[in-house]
XYZ file of C-alpha atoms in Angstrom:
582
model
C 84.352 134.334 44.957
C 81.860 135.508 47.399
C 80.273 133.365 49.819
C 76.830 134.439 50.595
C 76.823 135.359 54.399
C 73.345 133.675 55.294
C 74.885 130.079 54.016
C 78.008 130.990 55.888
C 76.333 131.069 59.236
C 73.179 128.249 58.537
C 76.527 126.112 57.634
C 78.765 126.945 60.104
C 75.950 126.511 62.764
C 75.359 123.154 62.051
C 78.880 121.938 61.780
C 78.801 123.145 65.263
C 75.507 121.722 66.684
C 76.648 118.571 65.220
C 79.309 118.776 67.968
C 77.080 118.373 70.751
C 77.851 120.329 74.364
C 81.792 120.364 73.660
C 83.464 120.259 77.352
C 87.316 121.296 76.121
C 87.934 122.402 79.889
C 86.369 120.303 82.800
C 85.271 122.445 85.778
C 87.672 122.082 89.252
C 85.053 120.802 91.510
C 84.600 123.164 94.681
C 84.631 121.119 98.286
C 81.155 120.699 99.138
C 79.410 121.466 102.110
C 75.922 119.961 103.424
C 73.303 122.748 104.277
C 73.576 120.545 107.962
C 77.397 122.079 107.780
C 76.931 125.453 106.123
C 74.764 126.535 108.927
C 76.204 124.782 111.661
C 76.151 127.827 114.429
C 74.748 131.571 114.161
C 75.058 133.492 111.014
C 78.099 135.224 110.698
C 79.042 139.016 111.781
C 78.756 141.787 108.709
C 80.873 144.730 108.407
C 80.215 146.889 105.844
C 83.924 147.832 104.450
C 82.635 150.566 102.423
C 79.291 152.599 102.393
C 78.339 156.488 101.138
C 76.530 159.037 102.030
C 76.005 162.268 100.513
C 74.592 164.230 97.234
C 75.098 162.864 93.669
C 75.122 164.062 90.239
C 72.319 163.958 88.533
C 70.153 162.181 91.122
C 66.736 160.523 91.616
C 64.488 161.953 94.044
C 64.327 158.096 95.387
C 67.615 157.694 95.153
C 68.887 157.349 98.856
C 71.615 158.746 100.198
C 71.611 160.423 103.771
C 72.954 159.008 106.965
C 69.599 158.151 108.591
C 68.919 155.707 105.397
C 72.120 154.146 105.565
C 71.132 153.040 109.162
C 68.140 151.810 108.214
C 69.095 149.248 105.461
C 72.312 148.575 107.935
C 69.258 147.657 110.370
C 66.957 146.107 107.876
C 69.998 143.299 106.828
C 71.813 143.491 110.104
C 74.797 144.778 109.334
C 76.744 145.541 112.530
C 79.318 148.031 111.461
C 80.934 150.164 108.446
C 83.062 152.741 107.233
C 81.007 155.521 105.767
C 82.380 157.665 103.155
C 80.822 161.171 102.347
C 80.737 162.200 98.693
C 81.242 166.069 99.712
C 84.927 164.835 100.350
C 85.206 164.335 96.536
C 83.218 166.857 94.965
C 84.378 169.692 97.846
C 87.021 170.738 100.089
C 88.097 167.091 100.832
C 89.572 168.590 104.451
C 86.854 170.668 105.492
C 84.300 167.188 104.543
C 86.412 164.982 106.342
C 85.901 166.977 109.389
C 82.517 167.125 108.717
C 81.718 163.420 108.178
C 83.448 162.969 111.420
C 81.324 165.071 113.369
C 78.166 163.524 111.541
C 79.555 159.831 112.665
C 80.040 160.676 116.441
C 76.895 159.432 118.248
C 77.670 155.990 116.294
C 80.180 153.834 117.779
C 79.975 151.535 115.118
C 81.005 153.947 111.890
C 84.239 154.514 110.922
C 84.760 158.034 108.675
C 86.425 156.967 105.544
C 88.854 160.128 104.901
C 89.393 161.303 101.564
C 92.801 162.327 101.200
C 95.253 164.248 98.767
C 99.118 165.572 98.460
C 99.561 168.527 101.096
C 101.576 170.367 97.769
C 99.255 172.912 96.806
C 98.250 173.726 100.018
C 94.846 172.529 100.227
C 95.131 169.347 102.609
C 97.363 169.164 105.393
C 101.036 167.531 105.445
C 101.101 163.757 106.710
C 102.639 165.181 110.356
C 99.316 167.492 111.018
C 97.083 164.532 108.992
C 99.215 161.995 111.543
C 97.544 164.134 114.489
C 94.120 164.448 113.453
C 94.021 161.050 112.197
C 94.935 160.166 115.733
C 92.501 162.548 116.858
C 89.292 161.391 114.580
C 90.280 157.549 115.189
C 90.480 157.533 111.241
C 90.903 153.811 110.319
C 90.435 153.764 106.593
C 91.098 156.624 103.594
C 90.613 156.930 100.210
C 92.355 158.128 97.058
C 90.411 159.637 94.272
C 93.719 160.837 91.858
C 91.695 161.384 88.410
C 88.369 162.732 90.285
C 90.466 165.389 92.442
C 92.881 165.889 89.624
C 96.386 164.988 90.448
C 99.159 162.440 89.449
C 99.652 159.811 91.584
C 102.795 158.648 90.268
C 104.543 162.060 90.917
C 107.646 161.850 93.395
C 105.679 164.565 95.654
C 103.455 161.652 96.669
C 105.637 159.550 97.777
C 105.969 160.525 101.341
C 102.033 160.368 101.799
C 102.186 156.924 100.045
C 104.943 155.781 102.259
C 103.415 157.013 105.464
C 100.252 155.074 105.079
C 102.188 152.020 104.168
C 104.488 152.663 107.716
C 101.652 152.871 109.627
C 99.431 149.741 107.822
C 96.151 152.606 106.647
C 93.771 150.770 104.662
C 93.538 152.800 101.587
C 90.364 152.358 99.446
C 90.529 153.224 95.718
C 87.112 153.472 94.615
C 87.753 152.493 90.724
C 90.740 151.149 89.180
C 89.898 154.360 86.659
C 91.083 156.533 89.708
C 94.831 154.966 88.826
C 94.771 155.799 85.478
C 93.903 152.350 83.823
C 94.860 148.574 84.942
C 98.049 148.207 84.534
C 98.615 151.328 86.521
C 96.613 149.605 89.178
C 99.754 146.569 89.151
C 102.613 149.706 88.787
C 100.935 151.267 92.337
C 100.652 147.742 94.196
C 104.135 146.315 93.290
C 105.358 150.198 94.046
C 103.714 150.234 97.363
C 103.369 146.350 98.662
C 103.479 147.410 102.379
C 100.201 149.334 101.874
C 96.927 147.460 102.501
C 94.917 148.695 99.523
C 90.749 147.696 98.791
C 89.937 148.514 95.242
C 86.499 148.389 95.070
C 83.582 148.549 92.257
C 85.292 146.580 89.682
C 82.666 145.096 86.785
C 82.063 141.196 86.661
C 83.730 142.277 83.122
C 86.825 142.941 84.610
C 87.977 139.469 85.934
C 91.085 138.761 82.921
C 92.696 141.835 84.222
C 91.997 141.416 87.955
C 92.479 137.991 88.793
C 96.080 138.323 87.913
C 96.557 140.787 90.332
C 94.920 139.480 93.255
C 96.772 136.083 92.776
C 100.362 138.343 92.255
C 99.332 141.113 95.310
C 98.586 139.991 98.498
C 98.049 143.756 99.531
C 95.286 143.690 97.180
C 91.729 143.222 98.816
C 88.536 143.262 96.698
C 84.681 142.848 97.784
C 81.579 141.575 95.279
C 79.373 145.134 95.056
C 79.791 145.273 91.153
C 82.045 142.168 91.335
C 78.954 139.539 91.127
C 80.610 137.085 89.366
C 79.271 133.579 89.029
C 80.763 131.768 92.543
C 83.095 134.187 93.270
C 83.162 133.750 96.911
C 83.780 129.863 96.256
C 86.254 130.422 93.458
C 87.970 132.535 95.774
C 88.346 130.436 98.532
C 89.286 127.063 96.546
C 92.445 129.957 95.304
C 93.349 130.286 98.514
C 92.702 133.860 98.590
C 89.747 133.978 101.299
C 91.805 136.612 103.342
C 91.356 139.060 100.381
C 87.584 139.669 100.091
C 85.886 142.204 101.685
C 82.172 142.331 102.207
C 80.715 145.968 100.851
C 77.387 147.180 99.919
C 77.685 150.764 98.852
C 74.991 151.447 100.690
C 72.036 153.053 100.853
C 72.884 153.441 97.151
C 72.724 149.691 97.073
C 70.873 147.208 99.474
C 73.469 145.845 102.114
C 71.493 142.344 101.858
C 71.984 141.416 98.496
C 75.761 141.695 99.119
C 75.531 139.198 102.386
C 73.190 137.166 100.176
C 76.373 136.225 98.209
C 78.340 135.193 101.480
C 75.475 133.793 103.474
C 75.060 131.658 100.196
C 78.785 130.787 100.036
C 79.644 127.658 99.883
C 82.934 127.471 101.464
C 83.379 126.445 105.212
C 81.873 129.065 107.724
C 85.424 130.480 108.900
C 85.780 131.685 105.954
C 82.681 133.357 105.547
C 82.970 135.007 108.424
C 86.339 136.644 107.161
C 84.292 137.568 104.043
C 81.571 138.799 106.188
C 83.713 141.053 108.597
C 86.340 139.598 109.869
C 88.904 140.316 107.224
C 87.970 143.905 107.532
C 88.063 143.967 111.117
C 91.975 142.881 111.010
C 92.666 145.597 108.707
C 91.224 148.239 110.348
C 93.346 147.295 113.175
C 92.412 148.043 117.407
C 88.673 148.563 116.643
C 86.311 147.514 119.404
C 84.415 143.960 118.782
C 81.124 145.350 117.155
C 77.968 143.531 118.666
C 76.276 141.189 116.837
C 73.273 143.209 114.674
C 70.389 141.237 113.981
C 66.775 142.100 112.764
C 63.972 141.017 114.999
C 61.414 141.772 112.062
C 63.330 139.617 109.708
C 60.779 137.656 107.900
C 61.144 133.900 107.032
C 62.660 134.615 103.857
C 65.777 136.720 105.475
C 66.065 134.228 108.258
C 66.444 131.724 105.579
C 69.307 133.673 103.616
C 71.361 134.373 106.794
C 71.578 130.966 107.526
C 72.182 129.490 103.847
C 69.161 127.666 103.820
C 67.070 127.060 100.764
C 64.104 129.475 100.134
C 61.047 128.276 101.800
C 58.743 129.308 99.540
C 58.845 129.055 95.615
C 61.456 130.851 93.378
C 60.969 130.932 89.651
C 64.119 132.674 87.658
C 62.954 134.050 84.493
C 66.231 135.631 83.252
C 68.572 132.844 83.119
C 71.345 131.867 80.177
C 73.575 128.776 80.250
C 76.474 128.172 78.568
C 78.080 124.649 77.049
C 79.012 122.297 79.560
C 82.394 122.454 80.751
C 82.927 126.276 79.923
C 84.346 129.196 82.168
C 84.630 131.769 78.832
C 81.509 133.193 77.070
C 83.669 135.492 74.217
C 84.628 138.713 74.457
C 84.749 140.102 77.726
C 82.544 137.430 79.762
C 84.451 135.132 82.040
C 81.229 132.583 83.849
C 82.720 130.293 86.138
C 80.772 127.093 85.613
C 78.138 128.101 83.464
C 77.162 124.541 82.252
C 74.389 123.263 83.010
C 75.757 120.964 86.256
C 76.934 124.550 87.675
C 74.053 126.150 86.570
C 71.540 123.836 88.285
C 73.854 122.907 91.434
C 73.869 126.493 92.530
C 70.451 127.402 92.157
C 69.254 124.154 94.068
C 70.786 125.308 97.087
C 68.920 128.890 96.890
C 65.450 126.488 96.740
C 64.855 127.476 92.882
C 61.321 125.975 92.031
C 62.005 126.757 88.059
C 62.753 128.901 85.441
C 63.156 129.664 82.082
C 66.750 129.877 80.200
C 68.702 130.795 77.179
C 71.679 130.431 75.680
C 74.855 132.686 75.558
C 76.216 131.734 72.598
C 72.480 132.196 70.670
C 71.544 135.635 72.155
C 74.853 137.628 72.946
C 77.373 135.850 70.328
C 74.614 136.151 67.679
C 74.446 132.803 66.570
C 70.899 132.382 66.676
C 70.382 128.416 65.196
C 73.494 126.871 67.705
C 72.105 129.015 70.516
C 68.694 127.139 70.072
C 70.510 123.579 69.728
C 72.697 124.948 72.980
C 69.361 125.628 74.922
C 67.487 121.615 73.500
C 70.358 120.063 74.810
C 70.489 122.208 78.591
C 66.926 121.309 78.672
C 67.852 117.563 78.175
C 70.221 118.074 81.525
C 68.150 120.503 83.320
C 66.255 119.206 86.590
C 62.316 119.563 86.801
C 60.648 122.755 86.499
C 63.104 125.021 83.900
C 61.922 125.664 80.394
C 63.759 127.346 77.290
C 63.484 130.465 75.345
C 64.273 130.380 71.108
C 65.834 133.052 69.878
C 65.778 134.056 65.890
C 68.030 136.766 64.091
C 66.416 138.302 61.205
C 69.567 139.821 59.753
C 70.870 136.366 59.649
C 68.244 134.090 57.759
C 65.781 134.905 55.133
C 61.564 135.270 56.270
C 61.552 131.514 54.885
C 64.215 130.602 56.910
C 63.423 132.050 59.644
C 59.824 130.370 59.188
C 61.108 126.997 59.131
C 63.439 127.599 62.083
C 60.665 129.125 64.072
C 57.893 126.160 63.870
C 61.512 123.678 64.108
C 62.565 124.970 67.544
C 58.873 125.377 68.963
C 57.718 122.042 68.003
C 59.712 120.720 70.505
C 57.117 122.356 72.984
C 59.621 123.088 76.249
C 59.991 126.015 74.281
C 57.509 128.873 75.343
C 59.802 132.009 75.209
C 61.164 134.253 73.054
C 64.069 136.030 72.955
C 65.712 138.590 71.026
C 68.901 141.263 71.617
C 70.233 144.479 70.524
C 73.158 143.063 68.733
C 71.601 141.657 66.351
C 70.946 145.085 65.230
C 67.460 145.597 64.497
C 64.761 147.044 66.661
C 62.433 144.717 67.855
C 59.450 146.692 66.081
C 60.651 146.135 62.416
C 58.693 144.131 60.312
C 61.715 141.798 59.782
C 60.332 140.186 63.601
C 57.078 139.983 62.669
C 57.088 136.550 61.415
C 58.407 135.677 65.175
C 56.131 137.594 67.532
C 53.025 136.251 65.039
C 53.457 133.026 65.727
C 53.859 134.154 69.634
C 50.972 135.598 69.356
C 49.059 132.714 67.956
C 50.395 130.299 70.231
C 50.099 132.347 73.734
C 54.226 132.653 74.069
C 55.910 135.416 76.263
C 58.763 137.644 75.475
C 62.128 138.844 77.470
C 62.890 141.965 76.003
C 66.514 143.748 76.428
C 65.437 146.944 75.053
C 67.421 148.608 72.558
C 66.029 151.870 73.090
C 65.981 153.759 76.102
C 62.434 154.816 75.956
C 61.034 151.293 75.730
C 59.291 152.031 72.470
C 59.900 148.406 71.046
C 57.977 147.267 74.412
C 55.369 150.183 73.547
C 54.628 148.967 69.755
C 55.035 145.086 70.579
C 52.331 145.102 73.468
C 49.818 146.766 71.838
C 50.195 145.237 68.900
C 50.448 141.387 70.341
C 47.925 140.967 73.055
C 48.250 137.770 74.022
C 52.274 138.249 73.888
C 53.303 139.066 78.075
C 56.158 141.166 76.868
C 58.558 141.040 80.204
C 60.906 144.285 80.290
C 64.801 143.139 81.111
C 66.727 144.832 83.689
C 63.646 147.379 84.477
C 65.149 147.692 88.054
C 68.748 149.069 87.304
C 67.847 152.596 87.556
C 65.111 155.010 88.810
C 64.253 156.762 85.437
C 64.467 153.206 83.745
C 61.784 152.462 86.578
C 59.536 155.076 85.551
C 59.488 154.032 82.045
C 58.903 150.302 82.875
C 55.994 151.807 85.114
C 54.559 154.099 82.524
C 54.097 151.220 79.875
C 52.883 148.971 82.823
C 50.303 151.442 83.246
C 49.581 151.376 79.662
C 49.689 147.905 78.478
C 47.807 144.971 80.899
C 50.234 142.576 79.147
C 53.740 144.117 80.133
C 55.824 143.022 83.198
C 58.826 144.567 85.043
C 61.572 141.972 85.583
C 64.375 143.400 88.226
C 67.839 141.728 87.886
C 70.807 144.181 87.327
C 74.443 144.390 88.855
C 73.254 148.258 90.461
C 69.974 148.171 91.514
C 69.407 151.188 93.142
C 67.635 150.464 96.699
C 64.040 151.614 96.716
C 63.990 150.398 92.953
C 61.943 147.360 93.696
C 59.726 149.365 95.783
C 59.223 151.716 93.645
C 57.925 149.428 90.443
C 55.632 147.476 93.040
C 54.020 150.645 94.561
C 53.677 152.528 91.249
C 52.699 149.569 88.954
C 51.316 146.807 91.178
C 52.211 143.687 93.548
C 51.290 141.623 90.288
C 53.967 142.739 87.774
C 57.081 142.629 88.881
C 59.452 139.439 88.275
C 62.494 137.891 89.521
C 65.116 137.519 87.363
C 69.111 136.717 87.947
C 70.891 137.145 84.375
C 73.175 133.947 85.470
C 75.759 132.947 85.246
C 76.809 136.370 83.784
C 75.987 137.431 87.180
C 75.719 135.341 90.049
C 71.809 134.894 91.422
C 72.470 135.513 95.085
C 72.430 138.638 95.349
C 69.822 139.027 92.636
C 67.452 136.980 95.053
C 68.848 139.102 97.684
C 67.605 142.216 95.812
C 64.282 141.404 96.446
C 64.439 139.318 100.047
C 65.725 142.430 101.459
C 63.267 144.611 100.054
C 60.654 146.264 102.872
C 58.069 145.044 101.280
C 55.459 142.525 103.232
C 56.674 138.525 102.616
C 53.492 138.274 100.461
C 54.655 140.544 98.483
C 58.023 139.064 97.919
C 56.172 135.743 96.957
C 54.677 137.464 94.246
C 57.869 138.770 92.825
C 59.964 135.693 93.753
C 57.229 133.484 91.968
C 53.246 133.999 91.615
C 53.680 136.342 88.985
C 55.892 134.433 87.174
C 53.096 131.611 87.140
C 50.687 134.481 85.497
C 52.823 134.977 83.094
C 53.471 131.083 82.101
C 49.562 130.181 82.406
C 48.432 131.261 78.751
C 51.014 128.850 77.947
C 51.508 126.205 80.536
C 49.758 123.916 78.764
C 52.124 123.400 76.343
C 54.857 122.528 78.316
C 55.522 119.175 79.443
C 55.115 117.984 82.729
C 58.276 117.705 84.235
C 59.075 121.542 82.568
C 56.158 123.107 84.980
C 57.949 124.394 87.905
C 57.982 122.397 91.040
C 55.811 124.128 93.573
C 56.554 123.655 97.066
């Protein structure tokens, strides 16, 4: 006998909200440190243990990626030293690059070439005696391995003398993907196969933390660093592990912004020893004999940068308006999402100490699990826990419920009136133009809501129909900041549509990105968002506190233009759901 699949979820739903926030696993509380302690002297050193210069594939003309621009944003976050890598070493003759990048990296006393470096067997790259010798020469500290980019088999016994030279002689050897090995459990075959060799494996995804906390705990060889790694506290999680002397602090700059890396340290909250190893001290001792680097610092840092190098709250306002939360207790979020303390008490802990004035939230389980009715009940109860100044967004699945059921669930969730935002996602399947949402965005229209939109389609046409169609909607475009051309589109629809706004949070925002959406669309419509605790918020705020753009600027971003958005609606919201202005 069938069992019609609408029932099946309204029922199973409420046998779950009828459980309340569920805490199966209680959270290890961190050590805490008073902001009096966490700044306690200077801010820490930064070196950069991996940045990149060179051409890409398929680039942006903003994308940067020359040698004079990775000095700048080194200069812009004060970042005192780094290993530059060249991609010409990759994508041509890695021996006659390597030369090359040297040469380009002599007037700098504080960059290190990053060699890339392959088997002498086909008689393309020199044996490890000449390689020993220019090494030597060069003052090469660090090297890479690229195995599935340059095309040859690590595991083959012709390696093994190149593998077991570096190890003899301590060469930090970066692998820029675990994808470079083959896969992860190749990544555990080459560390337990080569345990003397100091390896950093860089640009893992936040996705990635079942397979690669494992092997940190099991390899002490194995070094890591937060540039795609943004998980929620990672810096503290890694410390209370014991594994402080593991993490690396890299940007990929000037692909990336170096300050919305140190954002995550400077942020840390773990005694300031060890986030100075973060910062550069750990890569300092593995690069072995290198002169002390002086002490970089920014003499045009505005308040807002001074603030994040010391680990100070913000000192002006900071409203989040990307932010999920999961049921109190839980690390897991399904599938491939690991969010260490994503309950509310994380949650709202963390952002405190960044100065957070507000913001409006979500669930997980609602929006990315596609159960749209305990999602809602998830997001009542967070409210019920949440400090001032946060509000919630509803979010309804049309492929789930019928129009009437939908109806009733709509005017049920919004009549409890810290609800003001609406939500939907891809997975549930449907564009966000079908007539099936209708029912939703009517109702937004009529009472002055304002929508977060993760676009399904790549040219934003959802945002397109939905904005002119629902002028008193602010439709807010998700993640408009992770890539140049997404940029452009964001900007184009900006330029249509007075009622659509550009929010920025993504794990690879490009550096310029910000700029660019500000410059091409206006100071007024671009909004801070973090995605936590999928991804951590520091280096989302650091995104923009590091951008060149004038403080005023940032203030808009950070928070005035999130007020804009809220006004056609702040009047519904209670009180002590307004944010908390400084």
């Amino acid at each position: 006998m069938s069992y019609h699949r609408r029932k099946f979820i309204r029922d199973i739903s409420s046998s779950v909200l009828g459980m309340g926030l569920v805490n199966p696993v209680m959270s290890f509380p961190y050590e805490t440190f008073s902001m009096e302690e966490h700044q306690e002297t200077a801010p820490v050193l930064y070196f950069d243990a991996f940045t990149e210069i060179g051409p890409r594939r398929v680039s942006h003309s903003r994308q940067q990626t020359s040698l004079l621009e990775l000095l700048a944003e080194m200069n812009q976050c004060s970042i005192s030293g780094a290993l530059v890598a060249s991609t010409m070493s990759v994508s041509y003759d890695a021996h006659f690059s390597n030369l090359r990048l040297s040469e380009w990296l002599k007037p700098y006393s504080n960059l290190y070439a990053i060699w890339n470096i392959l088997p002498s067997i086909t008689g393309e790259f020199p044996d490890v005696q000449k390689l020993g010798k220019l090494i030597q020469e060069h003052g090469i500290k660090a090297v890479a391995i690229h195995p599935t980019s340059n095309a040859w088999d690590w595991q083959g016994d012709y390696c093994r003398e190149l593998f077991e030279w570096l190890s003899d002689r301590q060469m930090l050897t970066i692998i820029p993907s675990f994808t470079e090995l083959g896969g992860w459990r190749e990544v555990d075959v080459f560390l337990n196969k080569y345990p003397r060799l100091p390896v950093f494996l860089r640009n893992i995804s936040w996705a990635a933390q079942r397979y690669l906390i494992p092997l940190i705990k099991q390899h002490a060889n194995l070094h890591i660093c937060f540039d795609t790694f943004q998980i929620n506290e990672g810096p503290e999680y890694f410390y209370q592990e014991g594994l402080t002397d593991q993490v690396l602090f890299a940007s990929n700059a000037p692909t990336m912004s170096a300050g919305a890396h140190r954002t995550m340290i400077d942020y840390a909250q773990v005694p300031r020893d060890a986030r100075a190893k973060m910062a550069g001290g750990n890569i300092i001792r593995l690069l072995r004999d290198i002169p002390p680097p002086v002490l970089s610092e920014n003499k045009s840092s505005d308040s807002l940068m001074h603030a994040a190098s010391m680990g100070m709250p913000q000192p002006v306002d900071v409203i989040d308006m990307h932010m999920h939360i999961l049921h109190e207790g839980l690390q897991g979020a399904g599938r491939h999402y690991r969010m260490q303390n994503g309950g509310p008490s994380g949650v709202f802990s963390l952002v405190e100490k960044l100065g957070y004035s507000g913001g409006g939230f979500m669930s997980w389980d609602g929006v990315v699990s596609q159960d749209a009715a305990s999602g809602n009940e998830t997001t009542r109860l967070a409210l019920d826990a949440a400090p001032p100044g946060y509000w919630g967004l509803g979010t309804f699945d049309p492929t789930q419920f019928s129009q009437e059921e939908m109806s009733e669930m709509i005017h049920k969730v919004y009549s409890d009136q810290r609800f003001i935002g609406m939500k939907p996602y891809p997975l549930y399947g449907v564009e966000f133009h079908d007539p099936s949402y209708d029912i939703w965005w009517e109702y937004g229209q009529k009472n002055n809501l304002y929508g977060l939109l993760h676009n399904a389609r790549s040219d934003l046409k959802e945002t397109d129909v939905l904005a002119g169609k629902y002028p008193n909607v602010r439709w807010v475009i998700a993640h408009a900041a992770n890539s140049f051309p997404m940029a452009e589109k964001a900007i184009e629809l900006m330029q249509k549509h007075s009622n659509v706004y550009a929010e920025i949070t993504y794990t690879t925002v490009p550096l310029g990105a910000i700029e660019y959406l500000v410059e091409e669309a206006g100071a007024d419509r671009v909004l801070y968002g973090s995605d936590l605790p999928m991804r951590d918020p520091r280096p989302q705020l650091g995104w923009v506190i590091y951008t060149r753009l004038t403080q005023a600027v940032k203030e808009n971003i950070l928070a005035t233009n999130a007020l804009e958005v809220l006004k056609p609606c702040m009047s519904r919201l209670p009180e002590r759901n307004r944010p908390v202005l400084k």
